Coordinates of C-alpha atoms in Angstrom, one line a residue:
Chain O
M1163 CA 85.4 79.8 68.2
R1164 CA 85.1 79.7 71.8
R1165 CA 83.3 83.0 73.1
C1166 CA 86.0 83.9 76.0
R1167 CA 84.4 84.2 79.4
Y1168 CA 86.2 87.4 81.2
R1169 CA 85.4 91.2 81.8
L1170 CA 87.0 94.2 82.7
L1171 CA 86.9 95.6 86.5
A1172 CA 87.5 99.6 87.4
H1173 CA 91.3 100.3 88.0
T1174 CA 92.9 103.8 88.2
A1175 CA 96.2 103.3 86.0
D1176 CA 95.6 99.7 84.7
L1177 CA 93.5 96.9 83.6
L1178 CA 92.5 94.5 86.0
L1179 CA 89.9 91.5 84.5
E1180 CA 88.3 88.6 85.9
A1181 CA 87.8 85.5 84.0
R1182 CA 86.1 82.5 84.7
G1183 CA 85.9 78.6 83.5
T1184 CA 84.1 75.6 84.5
D1185 CA 87.5 74.1 85.6
L1186 CA 90.9 75.4 86.0
P1187 CA 92.1 74.4 82.5
G1188 CA 89.1 76.0 81.1
L1189 CA 89.3 79.1 83.6
F1190 CA 93.2 79.4 82.4
S1191 CA 92.1 79.0 78.4
S1192 CA 90.0 82.2 79.5
C1193 CA 92.8 83.9 80.9
V1194 CA 94.9 83.5 78.5
L1195 CA 92.1 83.8 75.5
A1196 CA 91.0 87.3 77.8
L1197 CA 94.5 88.6 77.2
F1198 CA 95.0 87.7 73.3
S1199 CA 91.7 89.6 73.0
L1200 CA 92.3 92.8 74.9
L1201 CA 95.7 92.5 72.2
A1202 CA 93.5 92.0 68.8
D1203 CA 89.8 91.2 67.8
R1204 CA 90.4 87.3 67.9
R1205 CA 87.4 87.2 65.1
T1206 CA 90.7 88.7 62.9
V1207 CA 92.8 86.3 63.6
R1208 CA 93.4 82.7 61.7
G1209 CA 94.2 79.5 63.6
A1210 CA 96.7 78.6 61.3
K1211 CA 99.9 77.9 63.6
V1212 CA 100.1 76.0 66.6
R1213 CA 102.2 77.3 69.6
T1214 CA 102.8 75.7 72.9
A1215 CA 104.2 77.0 76.5
E1216 CA 104.9 75.1 79.4
V1217 CA 105.3 76.7 83.2
T1218 CA 105.7 75.0 86.8
G1219 CA 103.9 76.9 90.3
D1220 CA 103.5 75.6 93.2
T1221 CA 100.1 77.6 93.5
A1222 CA 97.1 77.7 90.8
E1223 CA 97.9 82.0 91.1
E1224 CA 101.7 81.3 90.6
Q1225 CA 101.0 78.7 87.5
L1226 CA 99.1 80.9 86.1
F1227 CA 101.0 84.3 86.4
F1228 CA 103.4 82.4 84.5
L1229 CA 101.2 81.0 82.3
L1230 CA 100.6 85.0 81.0
R1231 CA 103.7 86.0 80.9
E1232 CA 104.7 83.2 78.5
A1233 CA 101.3 83.9 76.5
L1234 CA 102.7 87.7 76.3
L1235 CA 105.8 86.8 75.6
M1236 CA 104.4 84.9 72.2
F1237 CA 103.4 88.4 71.3
S1238 CA 105.7 91.1 72.5
A1239 CA 108.4 88.8 71.4
H1240 CA 107.4 87.1 68.6
K1241 CA 104.4 88.7 66.9
F1242 CA 102.5 85.7 67.7
L1243 CA 98.4 86.5 68.1
A1244 CA 96.6 83.4 69.5
R1245 CA 92.7 82.9 68.2
T1246 CA 92.5 79.9 70.2
A1247 CA 93.8 78.3 73.8
R1248 CA 93.9 75.1 75.2
V1249 CA 95.6 74.5 78.7
T1250 CA 96.1 71.1 80.1
I1251 CA 97.6 70.6 83.9
K1252 CA 99.3 68.0 85.3
G1253 CA 100.0 68.4 88.7
K1254 CA 102.1 71.4 88.8
R1255 CA 102.8 71.6 85.4
V1256 CA 100.9 73.5 83.0
T1257 CA 100.7 73.6 79.1
L1258 CA 99.4 75.7 77.1
T1259 CA 98.8 75.2 73.8
V1260 CA 97.7 78.0 71.2
A1261 CA 96.4 78.2 67.6
G1262 CA 96.9 81.3 65.5
E1263 CA 99.5 83.6 62.9
T1264 CA 101.6 86.1 63.1
Y1265 CA 100.7 89.4 63.3
D1266 CA 99.6 91.3 60.1
S1267 CA 99.7 95.0 60.2
S1268 CA 97.3 95.0 56.9
R1269 CA 94.8 92.4 58.9
H1270 CA 95.0 92.6 62.5
L1271 CA 94.6 96.2 64.4
V1272 CA 96.9 96.1 67.7
D1273 CA 96.0 99.1 69.5
R1274 CA 96.8 98.2 72.7
E1275 CA 100.6 98.0 73.8
I1276 CA 100.1 95.7 77.1
K1277 CA 103.4 96.2 79.5
A1278 CA 103.4 93.0 81.8
V1279 CA 101.3 90.7 83.5
T1280 CA 101.8 91.8 87.1
A1281 CA 101.6 89.7 90.5
H1282 CA 99.9 92.4 91.9
A1283 CA 96.0 91.3 93.7
M1284 CA 96.3 88.4 91.3
V1285 CA 93.5 85.9 92.3
V1286 CA 92.9 82.3 91.3
E1287 CA 89.8 80.9 93.3
R1288 CA 86.6 78.3 92.9
S1289 CA 83.1 79.9 92.1
P1290 CA 79.5 78.4 92.4
W1291 CA 79.8 78.0 88.6
G1292 CA 83.3 76.7 89.2
Y1293 CA 86.5 79.0 88.9
L1294 CA 87.4 82.8 88.8
A1295 CA 90.7 84.9 88.3
R1296 CA 91.1 88.2 88.6
F1297 CA 94.7 89.4 87.0
V1298 CA 96.0 93.3 86.1
V1299 CA 98.0 93.9 83.4
D1300 CA 99.7 96.8 82.9
V1301 CA 99.2 99.3 79.8
Chain X
M1151 CA 91.2 112.1 107.6
R1152 CA 90.5 108.1 107.3
F1153 CA 91.6 105.4 104.6
R1154 CA 89.7 102.4 106.6
D1155 CA 90.5 101.9 109.9
V1156 CA 93.8 104.3 109.6
E1157 CA 93.8 107.6 110.9
I1158 CA 95.9 109.8 108.6
R1159 CA 97.5 113.4 110.5
K1160 CA 97.1 116.2 109.0
L1161 CA 100.7 117.7 109.6
S1162 CA 100.2 121.3 107.2
D1163 CA 98.4 121.9 104.4
T1164 CA 100.1 119.7 101.8
M1165 CA 101.8 117.2 103.6
W1166 CA 99.9 114.2 105.7
E1167 CA 101.3 111.5 108.0
I1168 CA 100.2 108.0 108.2
P1169 CA 101.4 106.6 111.7
R1170 CA 103.5 103.3 112.4
E1171 CA 101.5 100.4 112.2
G1172 CA 102.2 96.5 112.1
G1173 CA 105.4 95.4 110.4
M1174 CA 105.6 99.4 109.0
R1175 CA 109.5 100.2 109.8
V1176 CA 109.2 103.8 108.8
P1177 CA 106.0 106.6 109.0
G1178 CA 103.9 107.2 105.6
L1179 CA 104.2 110.8 104.1
I1180 CA 101.7 112.3 101.7
F1181 CA 102.1 115.2 100.0
A1182 CA 98.5 116.6 99.1
S1183 CA 96.0 118.8 99.6
E1184 CA 92.9 118.3 102.1
A1185 CA 90.4 117.9 98.4
M1186 CA 92.9 115.8 97.0
M1187 CA 93.3 113.3 100.0
G1188 CA 89.9 113.2 99.6
D1189 CA 90.4 111.1 95.9
I1190 CA 93.9 109.4 97.2
V1191 CA 91.9 107.8 99.7
R1192 CA 89.7 106.1 97.8
D1193 CA 91.7 103.4 95.6
E1194 CA 94.3 101.8 97.0
A1195 CA 97.5 103.7 96.9
I1196 CA 97.7 104.7 100.6
R1197 CA 97.8 101.1 101.2
Q1198 CA 100.4 100.6 99.0
V1199 CA 102.4 103.6 100.6
M1200 CA 102.1 101.5 103.8
N1201 CA 103.5 98.2 102.4
V1202 CA 106.2 100.0 100.8
A1203 CA 107.5 101.2 104.3
H1204 CA 107.5 97.1 105.2
L1205 CA 110.7 96.9 103.3
P1206 CA 114.1 96.4 105.1
G1207 CA 116.4 99.4 105.0
I1208 CA 113.8 101.8 104.2
L1209 CA 115.1 105.6 105.6
K1210 CA 113.0 108.2 107.2
C1211 CA 109.3 107.8 105.4
S1212 CA 107.7 106.0 102.2
I1213 CA 106.5 108.9 100.5
G1214 CA 103.5 109.8 98.3
M1215 CA 103.2 112.6 95.9
P1216 CA 100.1 114.5 95.2
D1217 CA 99.4 112.5 91.9
I1218 CA 99.9 109.6 93.6
H1219 CA 97.6 106.4 92.3
W1220 CA 97.0 102.8 92.5
G1221 CA 100.5 101.1 91.0
Y1222 CA 101.3 97.3 91.1
G1223 CA 103.4 96.8 94.3
F1224 CA 104.4 100.4 95.1
P1225 CA 102.2 103.0 94.4
I1226 CA 102.7 105.5 91.2
G1227 CA 104.1 108.8 92.6
G1228 CA 106.0 106.6 95.3
V1229 CA 109.7 107.3 96.8
A1230 CA 111.4 105.0 99.0
A1231 CA 115.0 105.7 99.9
M1232 CA 117.0 102.2 101.4
D1233 CA 120.1 102.1 103.3
A1234 CA 122.8 101.2 100.2
E1235 CA 124.2 98.9 102.6
E1236 CA 121.7 97.2 104.5
G1237 CA 118.2 98.0 102.5
V1238 CA 116.9 96.5 99.4
V1239 CA 116.4 97.2 95.6
S1240 CA 112.7 96.6 94.4
P1241 CA 112.2 96.5 90.4
G1242 CA 108.3 97.3 91.9
G1243 CA 110.1 100.4 93.1
V1244 CA 111.0 101.4 89.7
G1245 CA 108.3 100.3 87.4
Y1246 CA 108.0 98.2 83.9
D1247 CA 108.6 101.5 81.8
I1248 CA 112.5 101.7 83.3
N1249 CA 113.1 105.8 83.2
C1250 CA 110.5 106.5 81.4
G1251 CA 111.0 110.3 81.7
V1252 CA 110.2 113.5 79.9
R1253 CA 112.1 115.6 77.7
L1254 CA 112.0 119.6 76.8
L1255 CA 113.1 121.3 73.4
R1256 CA 112.7 124.9 73.3
S1257 CA 112.7 126.9 70.4
D1258 CA 113.2 130.5 69.1
L1259 CA 110.1 130.4 67.3
T1260 CA 106.7 131.9 68.5
V1261 CA 103.9 129.7 68.7
D1262 CA 101.7 132.8 66.3
V1263 CA 104.4 132.0 63.7
L1264 CA 104.0 128.1 63.6
R1265 CA 100.0 128.6 63.9
P1266 CA 99.3 129.0 60.0
K1267 CA 101.1 125.8 58.9
L1268 CA 100.5 123.7 62.4
R1269 CA 98.3 121.2 61.0
E1270 CA 100.6 120.1 57.9
L1271 CA 103.8 120.5 60.8
V1272 CA 101.9 117.7 63.1
G1273 CA 100.8 115.9 60.3
A1274 CA 104.5 115.1 59.7
L1275 CA 105.6 114.7 63.2
H1276 CA 103.2 111.8 63.3
R1277 CA 104.4 110.6 60.0
E1278 CA 108.5 111.2 60.8
V1279 CA 107.8 110.0 64.5
P1280 CA 107.1 106.1 64.6
S1281 CA 104.7 105.8 67.3
G1282 CA 101.7 103.5 67.9
V1283 CA 101.9 99.4 68.8
G1284 CA 104.5 97.5 66.9
S1285 CA 106.1 100.2 64.8
T1286 CA 109.6 100.2 64.5
G1287 CA 112.7 103.0 64.2
F1288 CA 114.5 104.7 61.9
V1289 CA 117.9 102.9 62.9
R1290 CA 118.5 99.6 62.2
L1291 CA 120.6 98.2 65.6
T1292 CA 122.6 95.1 65.3
A1293 CA 123.4 93.1 68.8
A1294 CA 126.8 94.6 68.7
D1295 CA 125.2 98.2 68.5
E1296 CA 122.4 97.3 71.1
E1297 CA 124.7 96.8 74.0
K1298 CA 126.6 99.9 73.3
V1299 CA 123.1 101.7 73.2
L1300 CA 122.3 100.0 76.8
V1301 CA 126.2 101.2 77.9
E1302 CA 126.4 104.5 76.1
G1303 CA 122.7 105.6 76.6
S1304 CA 122.9 109.0 75.0
R1305 CA 126.3 109.0 73.9
W1306 CA 126.0 106.5 71.5
A1307 CA 123.8 108.9 69.8
A1308 CA 126.2 111.4 69.8
S1309 CA 128.8 108.9 68.4
R1310 CA 126.2 108.6 65.4
G1311 CA 125.6 112.6 64.8
Y1312 CA 121.8 112.1 66.4
A1313 CA 122.7 114.1 69.5
S1314 CA 125.1 117.8 70.0
A1315 CA 127.3 118.1 73.4
E1316 CA 124.8 120.5 74.7
D1317 CA 122.1 117.3 74.2
I1318 CA 124.3 115.2 76.4
D1319 CA 125.4 118.0 79.2
C1320 CA 121.5 118.6 79.4
T1321 CA 119.8 114.8 79.9
E1322 CA 120.1 114.2 83.9
S1323 CA 123.0 112.2 84.3
G1324 CA 124.2 113.4 81.2
G1325 CA 122.7 110.9 79.8
K1326 CA 124.7 107.8 80.6
L1327 CA 124.2 105.5 83.8
P1328 CA 127.1 104.4 85.4
D1329 CA 127.5 100.3 86.0
A1330 CA 125.3 99.1 83.3
D1331 CA 126.1 95.8 82.3
P1332 CA 124.7 94.5 78.9
E1333 CA 125.2 90.8 80.3
A1334 CA 122.5 91.4 82.9
V1335 CA 119.7 92.0 80.3
S1336 CA 117.9 88.9 79.1
V1337 CA 118.2 87.7 75.6
I1338 CA 114.4 88.2 75.3
A1339 CA 114.5 91.7 76.5
K1340 CA 117.2 92.8 74.4
K1341 CA 114.8 91.2 71.1
R1342 CA 112.2 93.1 72.3
G1343 CA 114.2 96.7 72.2
R1344 CA 116.4 95.8 69.4
N1345 CA 113.7 97.5 66.6
Q1346 CA 112.3 99.8 68.8
L1347 CA 114.7 102.6 69.6
G1348 CA 113.4 105.7 68.3
T1349 CA 110.1 105.2 69.0
L1350 CA 107.0 106.9 71.0
G1351 CA 105.0 104.0 72.3
S1352 CA 101.5 103.8 73.3
G1353 CA 99.8 104.2 76.3
N1354 CA 100.2 107.9 78.3
H1355 CA 103.5 108.5 75.9
F1356 CA 103.8 111.3 73.4
L1357 CA 105.1 114.5 71.6
E1358 CA 103.4 117.6 71.6
I1359 CA 104.0 121.2 70.4
D1360 CA 103.5 123.6 73.8
E1361 CA 103.4 127.2 73.8
V1362 CA 104.9 128.7 77.4
A1363 CA 101.5 130.0 78.3
E1364 CA 102.9 132.1 81.8
V1365 CA 106.0 132.5 83.6
F1366 CA 106.2 132.4 87.3
D1367 CA 110.1 132.7 87.5
E1368 CA 111.8 135.6 85.0
E1369 CA 115.5 134.1 86.5
A1370 CA 114.9 130.3 85.9
A1371 CA 112.8 131.1 82.5
R1372 CA 115.8 133.2 81.1
A1373 CA 118.7 130.7 82.6
F1374 CA 116.4 127.4 80.8
G1375 CA 115.4 129.5 77.3
L1376 CA 112.3 130.2 77.7
F1377 CA 109.9 132.8 77.3
P1378 CA 106.3 134.1 77.0
G1379 CA 104.6 132.7 73.8
Q1380 CA 107.1 130.2 72.8
A1381 CA 107.0 127.1 70.6
A1382 CA 108.5 124.1 72.5
V1383 CA 108.8 120.6 71.9
L1384 CA 108.0 118.0 74.9
I1385 CA 108.2 114.7 74.7
H1386 CA 107.0 111.3 76.9
S1387 CA 108.5 107.8 76.5
G1388 CA 110.7 105.6 77.8
S1389 CA 112.7 102.3 77.4
R1390 CA 110.1 100.2 75.6
G1391 CA 109.8 96.7 75.2
L1392 CA 113.4 96.5 76.5
G1393 CA 112.5 98.2 80.5
Y1394 CA 109.3 96.1 80.6
Q1395 CA 111.2 93.0 80.2
V1396 CA 113.9 93.7 82.2
C1397 CA 111.4 94.5 85.4
D1398 CA 109.1 91.2 84.3
D1399 CA 112.8 89.2 84.8
Y1400 CA 114.0 90.7 87.8
L1401 CA 109.9 90.2 89.6
V1402 CA 110.6 87.0 89.2
T1403 CA 114.6 86.7 90.0
M1404 CA 113.3 88.5 93.3
A1405 CA 110.6 86.5 94.6
D1406 CA 112.7 83.1 94.0
Y1407 CA 115.5 85.5 96.4
M1408 CA 112.7 86.7 99.0
R1409 CA 111.8 82.7 99.6
R1410 CA 115.5 81.7 99.5
N1411 CA 115.8 84.6 102.1
A1412 CA 112.6 84.0 104.0
I1413 CA 111.4 87.7 103.5
D1414 CA 107.7 88.5 103.9
L1415 CA 106.2 91.0 102.9
P1416 CA 102.3 92.6 102.2
D1417 CA 102.6 91.9 98.5
R1418 CA 104.1 89.8 95.7
Q1419 CA 104.7 92.4 93.9
L1420 CA 107.0 93.9 96.0
A1421 CA 109.5 91.8 95.3
C1422 CA 113.1 92.6 96.4
A1423 CA 116.3 91.5 97.0
H1424 CA 119.0 93.3 99.1
I1425 CA 121.5 95.9 97.3
R1426 CA 124.6 94.1 97.8
S1427 CA 123.4 90.6 96.6
P1428 CA 124.3 89.1 93.6
E1429 CA 120.8 89.5 92.2
G1430 CA 120.3 92.5 93.9
N1431 CA 123.7 93.9 91.8
R1432 CA 122.4 92.5 88.6
Y1433 CA 119.4 94.2 88.9
L1434 CA 121.0 97.2 89.0
S1435 CA 123.5 97.0 86.2
A1436 CA 120.2 95.8 83.8
L1437 CA 118.4 98.8 85.6
A1438 CA 120.9 101.3 84.0
A1439 CA 121.0 99.5 81.0
A1440 CA 117.7 99.5 80.6
G1441 CA 117.7 103.0 81.7
N1442 CA 120.5 104.4 79.2
Y1443 CA 117.9 102.5 76.0
A1444 CA 115.6 104.9 77.6
F1445 CA 118.3 108.2 77.1
A1446 CA 119.2 106.8 73.6
N1447 CA 115.2 107.1 72.8
R1448 CA 114.5 110.3 74.1
Q1449 CA 117.0 111.4 72.4
L1450 CA 116.5 109.6 68.8
L1451 CA 112.6 110.8 69.0
A1452 CA 113.8 114.7 69.7
H1453 CA 116.3 114.2 66.9
Q1454 CA 113.6 113.0 64.1
A1455 CA 111.4 116.0 66.1
R1456 CA 114.1 118.7 65.2
E1457 CA 114.7 117.2 62.1
T1458 CA 111.4 117.1 61.0
F1459 CA 110.6 121.0 62.1
L1460 CA 114.1 121.9 60.0
R1461 CA 112.5 120.1 56.9
F1462 CA 109.1 121.3 57.2
L1463 CA 109.9 125.2 57.8
G1464 CA 112.8 125.4 55.7
M1465 CA 115.2 126.9 57.7
G1466 CA 118.6 126.6 59.4
P1467 CA 119.6 125.6 62.9
S1468 CA 120.7 128.6 64.1
D1469 CA 117.4 130.3 62.9
L1470 CA 115.3 127.3 64.9
G1471 CA 117.3 127.7 67.9
M1472 CA 115.4 124.1 69.1
R1473 CA 117.9 122.9 72.0
L1474 CA 117.4 120.4 74.5
V1475 CA 116.2 122.3 77.8
Y1476 CA 115.9 118.9 80.2
D1477 CA 115.7 115.6 80.0
C1478 CA 114.3 113.7 83.4
G1479 CA 113.3 110.6 84.1
H1480 CA 110.6 109.9 86.1
N1481 CA 110.6 105.2 87.1
N1482 CA 114.4 105.1 88.3
A1483 CA 116.5 103.7 91.7
K1484 CA 119.9 105.8 91.8
F1485 CA 122.2 106.2 94.3
E1486 CA 122.6 109.4 95.9
V1487 CA 124.2 111.0 99.0
H1488 CA 121.4 112.4 101.6
E1489 CA 121.4 113.9 105.4
V1490 CA 119.4 111.1 107.2
A1491 CA 119.2 111.9 111.2
G1492 CA 121.9 114.6 110.8
A1493 CA 124.1 112.6 108.9
K1494 CA 125.0 112.3 105.7
R1495 CA 124.8 108.7 104.1
R1496 CA 124.6 106.4 100.4
V1497 CA 120.9 105.8 99.8
L1498 CA 118.9 104.2 96.8
V1499 CA 116.3 106.3 95.8
H1500 CA 113.6 104.5 94.4
R1501 CA 111.2 107.2 92.3
K1502 CA 108.2 105.3 90.6
G1503 CA 106.4 108.3 88.9
A1504 CA 108.3 110.6 91.0
T1505 CA 111.0 113.2 89.5
R1506 CA 114.4 114.1 91.1
C1507 CA 114.7 117.7 91.9
F1508 CA 118.1 119.0 93.0
P1509 CA 118.8 122.7 94.2
A1510 CA 120.6 125.4 93.0
G1511 CA 124.1 124.4 93.7
S1512 CA 123.9 121.1 93.4
A1513 CA 127.3 119.5 91.2
E1514 CA 124.7 117.0 89.5
I1515 CA 123.0 119.6 87.0
P1516 CA 124.4 121.5 84.1
A1517 CA 126.7 124.3 84.6
T1518 CA 124.2 126.9 83.5
Y1519 CA 121.5 125.9 85.4
R1520 CA 123.4 125.6 89.0
H1521 CA 122.1 129.1 90.0
V1522 CA 118.5 128.2 90.0
G1523 CA 117.9 124.9 90.2
Q1524 CA 117.6 121.4 88.4
P1525 CA 114.6 121.9 85.1
V1526 CA 111.8 119.3 86.3
L1527 CA 109.1 118.4 83.6
I1528 CA 105.9 117.6 84.6
P1529 CA 103.1 116.6 81.8
G1530 CA 99.9 117.1 82.6
E1531 CA 96.5 115.6 81.3
M1532 CA 95.8 116.1 77.1
G1533 CA 95.1 119.5 76.3
N1534 CA 95.0 121.2 79.7
A1535 CA 98.7 122.1 80.7
S1536 CA 102.3 121.3 81.6
F1537 CA 105.0 122.6 84.1
V1538 CA 108.3 123.3 84.0
L1539 CA 109.5 123.3 87.6
A1540 CA 113.0 124.0 89.1
G1541 CA 114.4 121.9 92.4
S1542 CA 114.6 123.5 95.4
P1543 CA 116.2 122.8 98.9
E1544 CA 113.4 121.9 100.5
A1545 CA 113.0 118.8 98.7
M1546 CA 116.4 117.7 100.0
R1547 CA 115.3 118.1 103.5
V1548 CA 111.9 116.0 103.3
S1549 CA 111.4 114.1 100.3
F1550 CA 114.8 112.7 99.4
G1551 CA 115.0 115.3 96.1
S1552 CA 112.4 114.4 94.5
T1553 CA 108.9 115.7 93.7
C1554 CA 105.9 114.8 91.3
H1555 CA 106.1 113.4 87.8
G1556 CA 102.3 114.3 86.2
A1557 CA 98.8 115.0 86.6
G1558 CA 98.0 111.4 88.2
R1559 CA 95.0 109.2 87.1
R1560 CA 91.8 109.6 88.6
M1561 CA 89.5 108.1 86.5
S1562 CA 90.1 104.5 85.2
R1563 CA 90.3 103.2 81.6
T1564 CA 87.3 101.9 80.7
Q1565 CA 85.4 104.6 82.5
A1566 CA 87.2 107.0 80.3
R1567 CA 86.5 105.3 77.3
A1568 CA 82.6 105.1 78.2
S1569 CA 82.7 108.8 79.1
V1570 CA 83.6 109.4 76.0
R1571 CA 81.4 107.0 73.6
G1572 CA 80.5 108.6 70.4
K1573 CA 82.0 111.6 70.6
S1574 CA 84.7 112.0 68.2
I1575 CA 87.9 112.6 70.9
V1576 CA 90.2 114.7 68.1
Q1577 CA 87.3 116.7 67.4
E1578 CA 86.6 117.5 70.7
M1579 CA 90.5 118.3 71.6
E1580 CA 90.5 121.2 68.4
K1581 CA 87.7 122.5 69.9
R1582 CA 89.9 123.2 73.1
G1583 CA 92.7 124.5 70.5
V1584 CA 94.6 121.5 70.7
L1585 CA 95.8 119.6 67.3
V1586 CA 95.6 115.9 68.1
A1587 CA 97.4 112.7 65.7
C1588 CA 97.2 109.5 66.8
A1589 CA 97.7 105.8 66.1
S1590 CA 95.3 104.4 68.4
H1591 CA 91.7 105.8 68.9
K1592 CA 91.3 103.3 71.7
T1593 CA 94.2 104.8 73.7
L1594 CA 93.3 108.5 72.8
A1595 CA 89.7 107.9 74.6
E1596 CA 91.6 106.3 77.9
E1597 CA 93.7 109.3 77.8
I1598 CA 90.8 112.4 77.7
P1599 CA 91.8 115.3 79.9
E1600 CA 89.3 114.7 82.6
A1601 CA 90.5 111.0 83.1
Y1602 CA 93.4 112.9 85.0
K1603 CA 93.8 114.7 88.0
D1604 CA 94.5 118.6 86.9
V1605 CA 98.2 119.2 86.8
S1606 CA 98.0 122.8 87.9
E1607 CA 96.6 121.5 91.6
V1608 CA 99.4 119.0 91.4
V1609 CA 102.1 121.5 90.8
A1610 CA 99.9 124.3 93.2
V1611 CA 100.8 121.3 96.1
V1612 CA 104.5 120.4 95.7
H1613 CA 104.9 124.2 95.2
D1614 CA 103.3 125.0 98.5
A1615 CA 105.0 122.1 99.8
G1616 CA 108.2 123.7 98.7
I1617 CA 109.8 120.7 96.8
A1618 CA 110.3 122.3 93.8
R1619 CA 109.2 125.8 92.3
K1620 CA 107.1 127.1 89.6
V1621 CA 108.9 128.4 87.0
A1622 CA 106.4 128.5 83.6
R1623 CA 103.5 127.0 82.4
L1624 CA 103.4 125.2 79.0
R1625 CA 99.9 125.0 77.1
P1626 CA 99.5 122.0 74.2
V1627 CA 98.7 123.6 70.7
A1628 CA 99.3 119.8 68.9
V1629 CA 99.6 116.9 70.0
V1630 CA 100.9 113.0 68.6
K1631 CA 99.7 110.2 70.5
G1632 CA 101.2 106.9 70.3

């Protein structure tokens, strides 16, 4: 299982995340895995089933925002937890493929409710080591 | 007082003005003490009050309550009234948890009577009132039932025997917001809401048993049925996943509307549409539907709590006397008539982390309370205090009939967790005289009392500013948290 490169930064009410990637697809998959890591310990999730989502956006921020919305919906509407994530980008179109399984309360501890991913203060930027993103989730 | 390069002008001991600058259409107005302002200027809440002042159709001022803190787009603890004809509606001005709010149930019992069996009672409430992520309610809704909930709110609960006529009367807007349209609520939002009706949720939502510790206003307390030493139940919850999804869906709709209509604002989360546009109108219909879901949700939670008390204590309803004092939301947008520049105008008041507080004489409050003003319920930090206030005329003059909504966070969740590392919060709270039953110890750590402002200071500001008046202080003795 790939380690997900992210950290939590100080935010008074909600959770502000910062994730990194060597390239844009890597950054986006780090962001998706950060989101699922906030929900549950990914080591307890089996990668038995595959789910995909596709979004389009004019800017990297827009692409990331729509991608994270779809990722969160996998859990909030379909009770699906991801263990791994892969992202491909072709022009404006971003495709997310995750491997995981349906939430099982006997094996998965989901003790935080994430209401939504917000566009507030969302940043995608180049950094000396590749790419960096910051985004706020409402909890 | 300065916020970066902005000079904030002191108007009185409790009021501060942020002067208009750049694209601000109106000034900002903050209710806070000097000490609280020191905290408030440390995060981005002031900037957000200024950003809200850019919205088309905003009237008089962009307002921040003393419990204000950094939100997304609008600050939490923000109030903005828009002209109903020319103004905009913004989902970010309501928040994700649409019509999140508080209800207070009073009883004929004193806490002293409950104390010997309090631990078992809290355990029973924790079992019977669903809380935490993934919990489901005791009612199974069909798609048709859910549509009725969205239109009827608490009145749907009454039709199923889960609410009395008195419950309906003592709920803001009679527990049913007008013009709700289930068609304006997406399939995904309905799916998220189907199994969650009657669930507390997680985060800062709770059910607590309180003791009426102090009465400040005898007449109002009497009208609300409150007396010192009394046991009461306070419930804080909202519209669950359905409301979150409605907000999320319409933020995207409105971002698209802004692009098409060339509306330029300083923050994407301020996405809005003109009230009279099809997009604005549809959001308002979905907002009312989600608001009705929240009323029904809190009604079912109250029903479960009441039934648990009755069963556990082996009492009849008339001996327990557990009646609803009031239910008020603190995340909504409502059409109201207010005086602006000497004339009555129909406005849309956004309250995000702010409570409506209409004064004595208002036709929109229950007849039994009309001589003292609307009950306003202010939950505080866990283990300290909560307050019952009453609406006042000054709020109609200066804050569009609005006041604060709670303590307001001052510490981030990561800071809060770090500060309690290695300690048992349940034991710590017990030492302070509060029994805690919780679904998640992680959430509990994030909700420690130190993570919040002192609710007594918040309430002192709104009382001194005259935008609500103190009626009673409640002291929690047991808390069920999601």
